PDB file of C-alpha atoms in Angstrom:
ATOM      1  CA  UNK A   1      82.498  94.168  98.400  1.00  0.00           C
ATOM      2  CA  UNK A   2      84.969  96.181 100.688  1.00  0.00           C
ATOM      3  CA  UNK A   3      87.044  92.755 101.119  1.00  0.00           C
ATOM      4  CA  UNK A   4      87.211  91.526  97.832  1.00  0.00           C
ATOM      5  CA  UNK A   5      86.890  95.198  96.612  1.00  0.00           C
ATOM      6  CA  UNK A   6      87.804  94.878  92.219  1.00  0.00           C
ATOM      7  CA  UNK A   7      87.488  98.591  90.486  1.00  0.00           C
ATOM      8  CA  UNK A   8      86.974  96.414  87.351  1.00  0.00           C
ATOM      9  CA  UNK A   9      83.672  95.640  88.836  1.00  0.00           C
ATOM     10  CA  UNK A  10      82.015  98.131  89.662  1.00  0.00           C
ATOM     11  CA  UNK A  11      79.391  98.241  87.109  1.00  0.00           C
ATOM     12  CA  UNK A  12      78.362  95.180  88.853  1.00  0.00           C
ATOM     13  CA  UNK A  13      78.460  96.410  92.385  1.00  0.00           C
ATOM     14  CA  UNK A  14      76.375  99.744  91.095  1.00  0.00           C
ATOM     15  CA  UNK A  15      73.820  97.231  89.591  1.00  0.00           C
ATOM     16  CA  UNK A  16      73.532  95.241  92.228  1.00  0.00           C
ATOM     17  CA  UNK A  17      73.085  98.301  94.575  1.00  0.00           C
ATOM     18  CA  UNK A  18      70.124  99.743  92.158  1.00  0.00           C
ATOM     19  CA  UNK A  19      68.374  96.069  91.781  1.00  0.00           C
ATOM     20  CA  UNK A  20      68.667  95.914  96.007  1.00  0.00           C
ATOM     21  CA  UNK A  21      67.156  98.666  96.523  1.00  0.00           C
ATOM     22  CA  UNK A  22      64.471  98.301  93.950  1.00  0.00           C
ATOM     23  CA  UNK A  23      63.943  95.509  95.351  1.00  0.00           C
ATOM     24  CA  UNK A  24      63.539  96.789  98.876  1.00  0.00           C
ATOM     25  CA  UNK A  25      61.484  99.482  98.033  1.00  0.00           C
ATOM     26  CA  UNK A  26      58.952  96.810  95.943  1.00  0.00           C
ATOM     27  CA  UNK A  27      58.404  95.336  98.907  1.00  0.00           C
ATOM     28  CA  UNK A  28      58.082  98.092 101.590  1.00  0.00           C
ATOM     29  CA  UNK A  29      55.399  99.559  98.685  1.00  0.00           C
ATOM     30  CA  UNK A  30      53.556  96.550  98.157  1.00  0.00           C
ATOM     31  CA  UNK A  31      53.801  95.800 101.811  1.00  0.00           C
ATOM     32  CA  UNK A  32      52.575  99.116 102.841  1.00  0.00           C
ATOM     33  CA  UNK A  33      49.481  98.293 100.453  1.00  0.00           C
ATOM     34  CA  UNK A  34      48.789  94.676 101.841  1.00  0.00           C
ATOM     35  CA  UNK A  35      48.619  96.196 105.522  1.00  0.00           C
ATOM     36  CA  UNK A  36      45.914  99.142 104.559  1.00  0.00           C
ATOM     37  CA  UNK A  37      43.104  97.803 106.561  1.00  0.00           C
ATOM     38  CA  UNK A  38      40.131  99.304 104.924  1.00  0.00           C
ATOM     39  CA  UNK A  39      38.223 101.479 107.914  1.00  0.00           C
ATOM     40  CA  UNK A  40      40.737 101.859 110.153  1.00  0.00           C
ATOM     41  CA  UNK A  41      42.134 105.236 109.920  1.00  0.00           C
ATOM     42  CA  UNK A  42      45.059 105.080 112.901  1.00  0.00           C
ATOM     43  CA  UNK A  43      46.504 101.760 111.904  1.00  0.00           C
ATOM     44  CA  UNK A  44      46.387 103.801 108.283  1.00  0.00           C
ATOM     45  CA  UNK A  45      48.559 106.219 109.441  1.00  0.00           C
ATOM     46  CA  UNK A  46      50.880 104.396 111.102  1.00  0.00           C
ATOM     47  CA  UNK A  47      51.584 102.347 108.442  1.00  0.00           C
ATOM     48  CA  UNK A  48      52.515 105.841 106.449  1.00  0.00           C
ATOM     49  CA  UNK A  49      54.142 107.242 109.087  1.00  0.00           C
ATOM     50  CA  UNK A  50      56.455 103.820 108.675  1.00  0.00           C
ATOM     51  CA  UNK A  51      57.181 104.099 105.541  1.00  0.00           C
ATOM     52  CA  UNK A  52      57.963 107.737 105.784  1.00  0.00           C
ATOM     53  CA  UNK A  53      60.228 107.330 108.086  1.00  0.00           C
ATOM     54  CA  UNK A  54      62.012 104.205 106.321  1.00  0.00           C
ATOM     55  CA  UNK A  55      62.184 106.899 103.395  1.00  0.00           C
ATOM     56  CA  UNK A  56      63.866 109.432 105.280  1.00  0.00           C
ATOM     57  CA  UNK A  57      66.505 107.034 107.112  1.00  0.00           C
ATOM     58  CA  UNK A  58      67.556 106.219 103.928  1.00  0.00           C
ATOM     59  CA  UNK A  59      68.512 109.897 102.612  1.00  0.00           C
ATOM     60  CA  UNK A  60      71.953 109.804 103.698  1.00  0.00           C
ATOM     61  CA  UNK A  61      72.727 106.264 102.667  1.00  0.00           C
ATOM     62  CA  UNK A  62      71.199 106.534  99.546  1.00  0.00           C
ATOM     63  CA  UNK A  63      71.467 109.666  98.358  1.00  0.00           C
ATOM     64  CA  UNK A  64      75.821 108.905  97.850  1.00  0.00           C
ATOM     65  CA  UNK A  65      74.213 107.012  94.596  1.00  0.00           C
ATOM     66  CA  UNK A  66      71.271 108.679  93.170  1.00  0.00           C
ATOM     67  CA  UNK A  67      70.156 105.888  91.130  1.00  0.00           C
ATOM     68  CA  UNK A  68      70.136 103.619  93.809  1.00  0.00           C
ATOM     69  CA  UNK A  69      68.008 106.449  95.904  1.00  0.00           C
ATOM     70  CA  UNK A  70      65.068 106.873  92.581  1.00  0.00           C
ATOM     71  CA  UNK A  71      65.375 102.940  92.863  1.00  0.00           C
ATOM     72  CA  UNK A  72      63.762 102.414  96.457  1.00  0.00           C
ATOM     73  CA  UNK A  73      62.628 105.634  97.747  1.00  0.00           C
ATOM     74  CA  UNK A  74      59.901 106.490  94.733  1.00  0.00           C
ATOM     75  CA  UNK A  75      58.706 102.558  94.571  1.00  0.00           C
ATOM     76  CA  UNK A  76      58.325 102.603  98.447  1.00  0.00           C
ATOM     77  CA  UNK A  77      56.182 105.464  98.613  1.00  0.00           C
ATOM     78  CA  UNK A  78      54.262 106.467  95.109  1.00  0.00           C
ATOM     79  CA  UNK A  79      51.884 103.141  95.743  1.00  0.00           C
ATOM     80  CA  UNK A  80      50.539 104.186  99.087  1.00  0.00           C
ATOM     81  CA  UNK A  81      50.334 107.664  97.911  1.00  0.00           C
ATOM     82  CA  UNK A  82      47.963 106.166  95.071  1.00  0.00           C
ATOM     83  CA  UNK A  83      46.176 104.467  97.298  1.00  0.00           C
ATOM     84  CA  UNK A  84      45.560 107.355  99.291  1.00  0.00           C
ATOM     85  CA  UNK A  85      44.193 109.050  96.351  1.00  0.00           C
ATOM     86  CA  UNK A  86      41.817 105.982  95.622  1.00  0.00           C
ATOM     87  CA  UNK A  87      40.297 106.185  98.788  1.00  0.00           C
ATOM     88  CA  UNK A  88      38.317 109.876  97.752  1.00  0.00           C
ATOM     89  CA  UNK A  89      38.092 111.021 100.595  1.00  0.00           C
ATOM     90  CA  UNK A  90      39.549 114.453 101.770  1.00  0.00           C
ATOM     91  CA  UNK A  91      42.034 113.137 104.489  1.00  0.00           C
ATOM     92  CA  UNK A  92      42.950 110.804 102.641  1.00  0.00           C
ATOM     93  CA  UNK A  93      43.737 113.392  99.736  1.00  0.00           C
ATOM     94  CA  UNK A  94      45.414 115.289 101.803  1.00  0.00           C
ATOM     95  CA  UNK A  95      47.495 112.847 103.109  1.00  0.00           C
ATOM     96  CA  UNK A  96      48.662 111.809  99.237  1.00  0.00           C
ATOM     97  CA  UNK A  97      49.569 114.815  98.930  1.00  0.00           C
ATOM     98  CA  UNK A  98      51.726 114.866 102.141  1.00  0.00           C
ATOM     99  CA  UNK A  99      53.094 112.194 100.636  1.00  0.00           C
ATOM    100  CA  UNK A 100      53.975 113.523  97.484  1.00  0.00           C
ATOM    101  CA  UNK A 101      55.256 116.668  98.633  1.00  0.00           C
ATOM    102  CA  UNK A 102      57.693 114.754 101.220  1.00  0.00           C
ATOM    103  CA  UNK A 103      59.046 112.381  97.830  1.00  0.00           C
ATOM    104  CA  UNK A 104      59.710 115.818  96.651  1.00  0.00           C
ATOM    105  CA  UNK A 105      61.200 117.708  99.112  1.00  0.00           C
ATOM    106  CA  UNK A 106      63.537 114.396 100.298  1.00  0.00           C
ATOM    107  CA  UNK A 107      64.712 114.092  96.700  1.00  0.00           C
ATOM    108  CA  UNK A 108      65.364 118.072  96.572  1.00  0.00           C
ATOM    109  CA  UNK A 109      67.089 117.160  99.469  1.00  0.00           C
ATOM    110  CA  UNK A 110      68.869 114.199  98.393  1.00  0.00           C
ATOM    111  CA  UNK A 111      70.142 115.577  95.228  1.00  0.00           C
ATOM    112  CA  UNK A 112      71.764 118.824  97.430  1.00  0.00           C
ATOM    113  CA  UNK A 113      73.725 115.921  99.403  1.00  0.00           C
ATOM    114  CA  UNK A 114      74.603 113.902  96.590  1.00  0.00           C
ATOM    115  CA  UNK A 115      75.945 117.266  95.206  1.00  0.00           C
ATOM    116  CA  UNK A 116      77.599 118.271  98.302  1.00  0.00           C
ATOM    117  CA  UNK A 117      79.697 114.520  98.604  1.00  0.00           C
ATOM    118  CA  UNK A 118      80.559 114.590  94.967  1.00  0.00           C
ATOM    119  CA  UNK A 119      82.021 117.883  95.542  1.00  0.00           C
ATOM    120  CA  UNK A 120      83.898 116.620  98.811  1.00  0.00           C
ATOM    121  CA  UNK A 121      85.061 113.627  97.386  1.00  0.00           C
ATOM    122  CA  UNK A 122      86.444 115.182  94.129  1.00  0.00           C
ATOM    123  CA  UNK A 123      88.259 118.064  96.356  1.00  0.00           C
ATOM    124  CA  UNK A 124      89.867 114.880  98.417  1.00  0.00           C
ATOM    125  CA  UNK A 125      91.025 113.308  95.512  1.00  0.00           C
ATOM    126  CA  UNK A 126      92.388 116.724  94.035  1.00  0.00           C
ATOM    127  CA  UNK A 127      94.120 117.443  97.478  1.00  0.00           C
ATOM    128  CA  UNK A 128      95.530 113.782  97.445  1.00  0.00           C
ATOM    129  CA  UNK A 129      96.922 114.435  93.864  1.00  0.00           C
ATOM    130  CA  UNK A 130      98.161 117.539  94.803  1.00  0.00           C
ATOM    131  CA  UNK A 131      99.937 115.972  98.087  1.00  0.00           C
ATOM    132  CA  UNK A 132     101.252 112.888  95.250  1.00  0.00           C
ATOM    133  CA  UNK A 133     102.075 116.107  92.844  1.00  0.00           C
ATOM    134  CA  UNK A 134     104.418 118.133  96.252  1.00  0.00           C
ATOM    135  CA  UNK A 135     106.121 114.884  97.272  1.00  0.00           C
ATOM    136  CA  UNK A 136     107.296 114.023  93.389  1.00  0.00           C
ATOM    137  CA  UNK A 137     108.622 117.920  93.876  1.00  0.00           C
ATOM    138  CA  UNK A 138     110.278 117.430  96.917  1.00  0.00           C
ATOM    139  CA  UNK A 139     112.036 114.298  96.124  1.00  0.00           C
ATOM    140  CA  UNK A 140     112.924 116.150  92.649  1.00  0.00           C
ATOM    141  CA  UNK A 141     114.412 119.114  94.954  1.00  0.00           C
ATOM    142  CA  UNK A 142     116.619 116.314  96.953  1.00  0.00           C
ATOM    143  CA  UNK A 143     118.097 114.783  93.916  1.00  0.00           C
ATOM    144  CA  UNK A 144     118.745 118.132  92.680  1.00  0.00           C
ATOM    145  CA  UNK A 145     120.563 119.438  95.917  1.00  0.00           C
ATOM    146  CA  UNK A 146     121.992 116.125  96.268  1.00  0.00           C
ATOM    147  CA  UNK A 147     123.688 116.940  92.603  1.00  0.00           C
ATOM    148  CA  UNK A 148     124.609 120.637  93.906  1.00  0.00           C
ATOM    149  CA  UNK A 149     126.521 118.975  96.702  1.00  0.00           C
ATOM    150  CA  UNK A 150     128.046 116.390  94.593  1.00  0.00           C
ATOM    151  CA  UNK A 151     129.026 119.146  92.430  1.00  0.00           C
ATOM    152  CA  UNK A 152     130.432 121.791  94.799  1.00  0.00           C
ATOM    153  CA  UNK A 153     132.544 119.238  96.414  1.00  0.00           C
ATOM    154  CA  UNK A 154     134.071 118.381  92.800  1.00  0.00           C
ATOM    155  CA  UNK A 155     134.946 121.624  92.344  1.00  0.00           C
ATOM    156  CA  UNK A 156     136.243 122.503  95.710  1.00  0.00           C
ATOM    157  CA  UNK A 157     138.812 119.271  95.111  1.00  0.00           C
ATOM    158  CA  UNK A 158     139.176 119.409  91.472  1.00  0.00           C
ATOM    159  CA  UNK A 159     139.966 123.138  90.838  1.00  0.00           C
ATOM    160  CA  UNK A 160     141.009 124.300  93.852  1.00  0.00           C
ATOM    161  CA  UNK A 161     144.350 121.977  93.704  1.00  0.00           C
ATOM    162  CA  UNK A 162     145.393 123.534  90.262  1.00  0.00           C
ATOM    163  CA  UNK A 163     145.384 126.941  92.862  1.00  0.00           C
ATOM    164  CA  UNK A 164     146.859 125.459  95.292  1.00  0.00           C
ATOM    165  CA  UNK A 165     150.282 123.879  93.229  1.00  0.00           C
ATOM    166  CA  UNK A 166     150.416 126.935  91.562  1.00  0.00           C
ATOM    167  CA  UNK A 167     150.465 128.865  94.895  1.00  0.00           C
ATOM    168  CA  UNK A 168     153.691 126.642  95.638  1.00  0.00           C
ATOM    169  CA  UNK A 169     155.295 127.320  92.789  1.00  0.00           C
ATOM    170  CA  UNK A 170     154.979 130.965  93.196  1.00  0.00           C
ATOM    171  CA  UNK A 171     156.378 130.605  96.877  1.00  0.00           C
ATOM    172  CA  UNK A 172     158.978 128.207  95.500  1.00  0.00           C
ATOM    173  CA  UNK A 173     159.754 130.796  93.280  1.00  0.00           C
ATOM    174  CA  UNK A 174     160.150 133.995  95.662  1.00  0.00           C
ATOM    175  CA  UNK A 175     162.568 132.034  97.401  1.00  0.00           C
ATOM    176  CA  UNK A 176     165.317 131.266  94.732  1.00  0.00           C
ATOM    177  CA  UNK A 177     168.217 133.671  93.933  1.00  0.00           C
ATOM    178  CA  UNK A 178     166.678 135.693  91.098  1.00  0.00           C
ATOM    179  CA  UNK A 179     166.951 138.947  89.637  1.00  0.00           C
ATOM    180  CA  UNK A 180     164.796 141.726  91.025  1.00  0.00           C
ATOM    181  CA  UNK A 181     162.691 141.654  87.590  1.00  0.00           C
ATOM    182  CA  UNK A 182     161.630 138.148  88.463  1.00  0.00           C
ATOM    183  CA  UNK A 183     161.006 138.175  91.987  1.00  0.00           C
ATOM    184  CA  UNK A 184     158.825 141.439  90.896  1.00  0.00           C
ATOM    185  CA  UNK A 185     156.689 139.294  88.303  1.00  0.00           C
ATOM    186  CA  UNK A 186     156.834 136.190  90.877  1.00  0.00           C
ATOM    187  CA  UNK A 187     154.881 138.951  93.483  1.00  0.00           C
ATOM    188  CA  UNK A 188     152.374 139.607  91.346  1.00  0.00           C
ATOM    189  CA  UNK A 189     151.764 135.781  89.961  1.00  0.00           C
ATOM    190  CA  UNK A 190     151.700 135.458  93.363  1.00  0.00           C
ATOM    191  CA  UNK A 191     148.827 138.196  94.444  1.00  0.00           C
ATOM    192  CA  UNK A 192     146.986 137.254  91.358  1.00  0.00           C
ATOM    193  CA  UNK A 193     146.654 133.525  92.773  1.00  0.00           C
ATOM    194  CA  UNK A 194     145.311 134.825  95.772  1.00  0.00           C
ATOM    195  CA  UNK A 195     142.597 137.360  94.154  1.00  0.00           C
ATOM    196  CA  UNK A 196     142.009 133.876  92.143  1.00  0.00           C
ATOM    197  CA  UNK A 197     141.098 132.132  95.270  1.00  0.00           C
ATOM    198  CA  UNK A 198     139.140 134.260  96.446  1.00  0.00           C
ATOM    199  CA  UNK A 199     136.751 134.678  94.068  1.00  0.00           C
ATOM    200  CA  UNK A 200     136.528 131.117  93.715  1.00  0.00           C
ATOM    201  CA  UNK A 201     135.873 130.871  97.291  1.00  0.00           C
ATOM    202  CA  UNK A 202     132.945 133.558  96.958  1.00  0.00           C
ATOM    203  CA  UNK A 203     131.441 131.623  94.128  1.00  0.00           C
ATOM    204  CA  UNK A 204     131.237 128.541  95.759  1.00  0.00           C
ATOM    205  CA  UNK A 205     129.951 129.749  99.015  1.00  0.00           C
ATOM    206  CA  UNK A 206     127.729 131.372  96.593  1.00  0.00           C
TER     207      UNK A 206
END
């Protein structure tokens, strides 16, 4: 599956997951009631013990896909549990009920780790969108100081050469013969120029 891994199929992968493991736990059950040798009390419990422990090896596997988890873990263990219960004796009651109350507490269990990775993997996939959602920023921030740049060096050529000829003219001016009236207005087209540059000059560096 991880090779030839299709998202369009994973209905298929889940159900082949849940009929696996049903299919595992069918025989570990039946299997743990073929090997109950009537009268012998240790090989018994061994064979309990095993399938206990085959139950809780499987809690962190199984309990990623909780169907998958009902599928094995209950069909593994609720058949010797019966037979335990058959048997009418009082160990063998109480062991049952060991039984039972370890299906129990594993699938308490279980479902606080299946909640626990759902949780994790949904705050992964959040933190990856938000990662997708900061780089889609940041390359929106480049274009736009990109088009600031592009834009500030237009105007720096564009309008500050309008300043500049007219700067010459007023100089070009000063220095013919005129009457005092002129050169008067020429000095103040002049200084006005200059306050004009100036403030264009703050505003870009602005």
């Amino acid at each position: 599956f991880q090779r030839d891994f299709d998202e369009q199929n994973l209905p298929r992968y889940k159900l082949f997951l849940v009929l696996s493991s049903a299919s595992a736990g069918v025989i570990w059950g039946i299997g743990g009631l073929i090997m109950f040798v009537p009268g012998q009390f240790e090989y018994q419990l061994l064979i309990l013990l095993s399938l206990l422990a085959m139950a809780a090896g499987s809690a962190f596997s199984l309990s990623m896909y909780l169907p998958a988890y009902f599928a094995f873990v209950p069909t593994m263990l609720l058949p010797i549990a019966v037979e335990m219960f058959w048997q009418g004796q009082s160990v063998y009651f109480a062991l049952g009920m060991v039984t039972i109350v370890f299906l129990l507490a594993q699938t308490a269990f279980n479902l606080k780790i299946n909640k626990s990775l759902t949780g994790a993997m949904a705050l992964r996939f959040e933190n990856l969108e938000l990662v997708e959602e900061l780089q889609t920023k940041q390359l929106e921030a480049e274009e736009a100081n990109r088009a600031k740049s592009a834009f500030l060096a237009a105007a720096s050529h564009d309008l500050r050469q309008p300043l500049y000829a007219l700067s010459l003219f007023t100089s070009a001016l000063n220095e013919e013969e005129n009457s005092p009236a002129t050169r008067k207005i020429a000095g103040q087209i002049t200084r006005s120029v200059n306050s004009l540059q100036s403030l264009f000059d703050a505003l870009l560096d602005i």
